């Protein structure tokens, strides 16, 4: 079915919709704890939020939506929680992939998928393959991802190309560097939203967020809905983006 749910209007300017929204999906564990449930239940409920926001972002004309699904540091968590998160892609795509395909959503991934269990790799790779020709929203999972690691990997790749004589020192600029990032081909991040009240980046998209607008909300991720998304976009549209310059 095609997603047509409407939310409360915040008089959005449809000519000023952010092209790329990045989310730090924080608060799943606290949401579950408030309900005297295990942290894994919060992660389960959080996948429903990904689905609803992706469909609404797609309806609004957002080109890319990146969600911080699992960081390189998250391996420090309890092994049972880590194992459950690695099972979530199977649950998510078995429930929602058909609907995402019907809505022309494309699945992409940044991070080190090769570090995940093979079953998880196969499930995610299958979703990527099945949606590769879709032209709507790119739903990007940052999975086993770290911003510092991404910059290091890009630097190594550029250094190797220079060593091999493929590029000169003068070729190295911001555009070349961005071409070697995992997000190459995606539009610049316009808006970053972090839920649950925390106000830090947690090693997320450190290069890409240089000129993004930041919004930190107290809402826990499983409770963040389409109306909250509209509110954040409304705030985004009422900010002045100067990119280091001065508006006249």
Tab-separated table of C-alpha atoms in Angstrom:
chain	number	residue	atom	x	y	z
A	1	UNK	CA	0.000	0.000	0.000
A	2	UNK	CA	1.064	3.613	-0.514
A	3	UNK	CA	1.621	5.545	2.708
A	4	UNK	CA	-0.756	8.517	2.902
A	5	UNK	CA	-1.084	9.182	6.629
A	6	UNK	CA	-1.353	12.884	7.435
A	7	UNK	CA	-0.060	14.609	10.551
A	8	UNK	CA	-0.674	17.899	12.300
A	9	UNK	CA	0.326	20.764	10.029
A	10	UNK	CA	3.151	23.130	10.979
A	11	UNK	CA	2.715	25.191	7.792
A	12	UNK	CA	5.769	23.629	6.221
A	13	UNK	CA	7.338	25.298	3.213
A	14	UNK	CA	7.380	22.440	0.729
A	15	UNK	CA	10.044	24.303	-1.271
A	16	UNK	CA	12.412	24.212	1.715
A	17	UNK	CA	12.321	20.593	2.826
A	18	UNK	CA	15.724	19.345	4.065
A	19	UNK	CA	17.190	17.027	1.463
A	20	UNK	CA	19.043	14.853	3.950
A	21	UNK	CA	18.011	14.277	7.562
A	22	UNK	CA	20.281	12.342	9.928
A	23	UNK	CA	18.955	10.810	13.143
A	24	UNK	CA	20.670	9.704	16.315
A	25	UNK	CA	18.017	7.317	17.587
A	26	UNK	CA	18.547	7.656	21.330
A	27	UNK	CA	16.369	6.547	24.219
A	28	UNK	CA	15.250	3.022	23.332
A	29	UNK	CA	16.636	1.579	26.556
A	30	UNK	CA	15.170	4.296	28.764
A	31	UNK	CA	11.815	3.960	27.018
A	32	UNK	CA	11.767	0.260	27.845
A	33	UNK	CA	12.995	0.786	31.422
A	34	UNK	CA	10.141	3.223	32.101
A	35	UNK	CA	7.796	0.381	31.186
A	36	UNK	CA	9.725	-2.176	33.245
A	37	UNK	CA	10.672	-4.023	30.080
A	38	UNK	CA	14.091	-5.203	28.848
A	39	UNK	CA	16.173	-2.818	26.715
A	40	UNK	CA	15.637	-5.091	23.727
A	41	UNK	CA	11.930	-4.249	23.781
A	42	UNK	CA	12.840	-0.590	23.294
A	43	UNK	CA	14.936	-1.477	20.245
A	44	UNK	CA	12.016	-3.487	18.870
A	45	UNK	CA	9.653	-0.535	19.252
A	46	UNK	CA	12.261	1.800	17.800
A	47	UNK	CA	12.152	-0.032	14.472
A	48	UNK	CA	8.512	1.007	14.114
A	49	UNK	CA	9.635	4.625	14.355
A	50	UNK	CA	12.173	4.100	11.561
A	51	UNK	CA	9.424	2.742	9.330
A	52	UNK	CA	6.923	5.537	10.006
A	53	UNK	CA	9.467	8.343	9.671
A	54	UNK	CA	10.966	6.915	6.482
A	55	UNK	CA	7.555	6.778	4.838
A	56	UNK	CA	6.657	10.282	5.968
A	57	UNK	CA	10.038	11.711	4.944
A	58	UNK	CA	9.590	10.080	1.556
A	59	UNK	CA	6.125	11.645	1.230
A	60	UNK	CA	7.552	15.063	2.055
A	61	UNK	CA	10.228	14.768	-0.612
A	62	UNK	CA	13.280	14.217	1.585
A	63	UNK	CA	15.988	12.597	-0.541
A	64	UNK	CA	17.938	10.789	2.184
A	65	UNK	CA	17.352	9.768	5.788
A	66	UNK	CA	20.295	8.305	7.689
A	67	UNK	CA	19.762	6.546	11.016
A	68	UNK	CA	22.506	5.656	13.508
A	69	UNK	CA	21.663	2.007	14.005
A	70	UNK	CA	24.858	0.658	15.584
A	71	UNK	CA	28.133	2.433	16.281
A	72	UNK	CA	31.621	0.947	16.337
A	73	UNK	CA	31.556	1.649	20.091
A	74	UNK	CA	28.295	-0.230	20.689
A	75	UNK	CA	30.212	-3.511	20.857
A	76	UNK	CA	30.958	-2.473	24.460
A	77	UNK	CA	27.329	-3.152	25.388
A	78	UNK	CA	26.038	-6.346	26.952
A	79	UNK	CA	26.473	-9.211	24.481
A	80	UNK	CA	22.797	-10.182	24.663
A	81	UNK	CA	21.790	-6.682	23.596
A	82	UNK	CA	24.351	-6.677	20.778
A	83	UNK	CA	23.126	-10.060	19.553
A	84	UNK	CA	19.534	-8.818	19.578
A	85	UNK	CA	20.412	-5.691	17.571
A	86	UNK	CA	22.064	-7.915	14.963
A	87	UNK	CA	18.781	-9.828	14.680
A	88	UNK	CA	16.707	-6.676	14.199
A	89	UNK	CA	17.347	-6.317	10.435
A	90	UNK	CA	15.636	-9.669	9.845
A	91	UNK	CA	12.646	-8.529	11.874
A	92	UNK	CA	12.546	-5.068	10.291
A	93	UNK	CA	12.774	-6.139	6.668
A	94	UNK	CA	10.445	-9.101	7.049
A	95	UNK	CA	7.787	-6.689	8.322
A	96	UNK	CA	8.400	-3.565	6.272
A	97	UNK	CA	10.494	-4.217	3.154
A	98	UNK	CA	7.474	-4.857	0.922
A	99	UNK	CA	5.889	-1.594	2.023
A	100	UNK	CA	9.132	0.325	1.560
A	101	UNK	CA	9.500	-1.075	-1.955
A	102	UNK	CA	5.908	-0.079	-2.780
A	103	UNK	CA	6.802	3.448	-1.702
A	104	UNK	CA	9.925	3.547	-3.901
A	105	UNK	CA	12.314	3.696	-0.910
A	106	UNK	CA	15.904	2.625	-1.487
A	107	UNK	CA	17.888	0.870	1.268
A	108	UNK	CA	21.561	1.771	1.689
A	109	UNK	CA	24.202	1.156	4.339
A	110	UNK	CA	27.317	2.898	5.605
A	111	UNK	CA	29.664	1.159	8.011
A	112	UNK	CA	31.375	-2.185	8.342
A	113	UNK	CA	28.712	-4.748	7.518
A	114	UNK	CA	31.443	-7.381	7.196
A	115	UNK	CA	31.759	-7.319	11.010
A	116	UNK	CA	28.154	-8.495	11.458
A	117	UNK	CA	27.045	-12.154	11.551
A	118	UNK	CA	26.649	-13.658	8.076
A	119	UNK	CA	22.877	-13.992	8.392
A	120	UNK	CA	22.625	-10.267	9.173
A	121	UNK	CA	24.883	-9.444	6.223
A	122	UNK	CA	22.767	-11.558	3.872
A	123	UNK	CA	19.493	-9.970	5.008
A	124	UNK	CA	20.762	-6.404	4.642
A	125	UNK	CA	22.470	-7.100	1.327
A	126	UNK	CA	19.246	-8.640	-0.013
A	127	UNK	CA	17.282	-5.513	0.965
A	128	UNK	CA	19.874	-3.305	-0.716
A	129	UNK	CA	19.740	-5.404	-3.880
A	130	UNK	CA	15.936	-5.488	-4.044
A	131	UNK	CA	15.666	-1.698	-3.739
A	132	UNK	CA	18.730	-0.573	-5.706
A	133	UNK	CA	16.652	0.781	-8.612
A	134	UNK	CA	14.194	2.728	-6.433
A	135	UNK	CA	14.318	6.485	-6.864
A	136	UNK	CA	12.543	7.798	-3.780
A	137	UNK	CA	13.979	8.308	-0.315
A	138	UNK	CA	17.342	6.676	0.405
A	139	UNK	CA	16.976	5.084	3.840
A	140	UNK	CA	20.575	4.765	4.996
A	141	UNK	CA	21.514	2.608	7.967
A	142	UNK	CA	24.739	3.636	9.703
A	143	UNK	CA	25.550	0.154	10.954
A	144	UNK	CA	28.808	-0.699	12.718
A	145	UNK	CA	29.736	2.867	11.839
A	146	UNK	CA	32.028	5.464	13.399
A	147	UNK	CA	32.727	8.958	12.118
A	148	UNK	CA	36.413	8.961	13.035
A	149	UNK	CA	36.893	5.559	11.459
A	150	UNK	CA	35.215	6.774	8.267
A	151	UNK	CA	37.628	9.717	8.031
A	152	UNK	CA	40.623	7.464	8.671
A	153	UNK	CA	39.495	4.992	6.001
A	154	UNK	CA	38.993	7.806	3.469
A	155	UNK	CA	42.442	9.186	4.279
A	156	UNK	CA	44.048	5.772	3.790
A	157	UNK	CA	42.319	5.311	0.429
A	158	UNK	CA	43.467	8.721	-0.791
A	159	UNK	CA	47.009	8.079	0.453
A	160	UNK	CA	47.079	4.774	-1.445
A	161	UNK	CA	45.908	6.463	-4.646
A	162	UNK	CA	48.627	9.092	-4.243
A	163	UNK	CA	51.232	6.380	-3.586
A	164	UNK	CA	50.085	4.527	-6.710
A	165	UNK	CA	50.413	7.692	-8.786
A	166	UNK	CA	46.697	7.912	-9.535
A	167	UNK	CA	46.333	11.399	-8.081
A	168	UNK	CA	48.637	14.331	-7.373
A	169	UNK	CA	48.862	16.398	-4.206
A	170	UNK	CA	46.983	19.194	-5.957
A	171	UNK	CA	44.073	16.830	-6.652
A	172	UNK	CA	43.360	16.458	-2.941
A	173	UNK	CA	40.606	18.837	-1.896
A	174	UNK	CA	37.281	18.693	-0.069
A	175	UNK	CA	35.426	17.325	-3.088
A	176	UNK	CA	37.908	14.469	-3.518
A	177	UNK	CA	37.747	13.695	0.179
A	178	UNK	CA	33.955	13.580	0.138
A	179	UNK	CA	34.093	11.188	-2.816
A	180	UNK	CA	35.988	8.751	-0.567
A	181	UNK	CA	33.531	8.918	2.321
A	182	UNK	CA	30.918	6.216	2.834
A	183	UNK	CA	28.207	8.782	2.100
A	184	UNK	CA	29.539	9.575	-1.387
A	185	UNK	CA	26.629	10.177	-3.738
A	186	UNK	CA	24.208	11.253	-1.014
A	187	UNK	CA	23.107	14.885	-0.651
A	188	UNK	CA	24.758	16.931	2.128
A	189	UNK	CA	23.131	16.545	5.542
A	190	UNK	CA	20.858	19.531	6.143
A	191	UNK	CA	19.344	18.546	9.475
A	192	UNK	CA	20.505	16.332	12.341
A	193	UNK	CA	17.993	15.298	14.996
A	194	UNK	CA	18.935	13.538	18.233
A	195	UNK	CA	16.225	12.227	20.517
A	196	UNK	CA	16.133	11.655	24.316
A	197	UNK	CA	17.664	14.950	25.442
A	198	UNK	CA	21.339	14.108	24.963
A	199	UNK	CA	23.334	16.872	23.246
A	200	UNK	CA	26.360	15.274	21.633
A	201	UNK	CA	27.290	13.734	18.279
A	202	UNK	CA	28.636	10.409	19.577
A	203	UNK	CA	31.097	9.977	16.702
A	204	UNK	CA	28.367	10.320	14.066
A	205	UNK	CA	28.901	11.765	10.575
A	206	UNK	CA	31.618	14.105	11.825
A	207	UNK	CA	32.541	15.442	8.374
A	208	UNK	CA	28.991	15.507	6.998
A	209	UNK	CA	27.508	17.505	9.887
A	210	UNK	CA	29.838	20.484	9.449
A	211	UNK	CA	27.042	22.806	8.303
A	212	UNK	CA	23.953	20.839	9.268
A	213	UNK	CA	21.345	22.308	11.568
A	214	UNK	CA	21.157	20.468	14.909
A	215	UNK	CA	17.956	19.825	16.843
A	216	UNK	CA	18.006	17.958	20.158
A	217	UNK	CA	14.632	16.848	21.506
A	218	UNK	CA	13.668	15.288	24.830
A	219	UNK	CA	11.349	12.741	23.205
A	220	UNK	CA	12.592	9.157	23.433
A	221	UNK	CA	13.068	7.514	20.043
A	222	UNK	CA	10.095	5.085	20.166
A	223	UNK	CA	7.813	8.068	20.896
A	224	UNK	CA	9.208	10.277	18.106
A	225	UNK	CA	6.495	10.389	15.457
A	226	UNK	CA	5.517	12.135	12.231
A	227	UNK	CA	4.207	15.179	14.094
A	228	UNK	CA	7.556	15.554	15.868
A	229	UNK	CA	9.299	15.291	12.496
A	230	UNK	CA	7.119	18.071	11.102
A	231	UNK	CA	7.916	20.214	14.127
A	232	UNK	CA	11.673	19.737	13.646
A	233	UNK	CA	11.434	20.568	9.941
A	234	UNK	CA	9.417	23.662	10.831
A	235	UNK	CA	12.169	24.788	13.223
A	236	UNK	CA	14.747	24.045	10.533
A	237	UNK	CA	12.868	26.199	8.036
A	238	UNK	CA	12.835	29.104	10.468
A	239	UNK	CA	16.587	29.143	10.959
A	240	UNK	CA	19.007	31.254	8.916
A	241	UNK	CA	21.609	29.102	7.191
A	242	UNK	CA	24.604	31.316	6.415
A	243	UNK	CA	27.324	28.702	5.762
A	244	UNK	CA	29.936	31.063	7.151
A	245	UNK	CA	28.644	34.106	5.278
A	246	UNK	CA	26.365	36.979	6.227
A	247	UNK	CA	22.809	37.303	4.987
A	248	UNK	CA	22.015	40.677	3.461
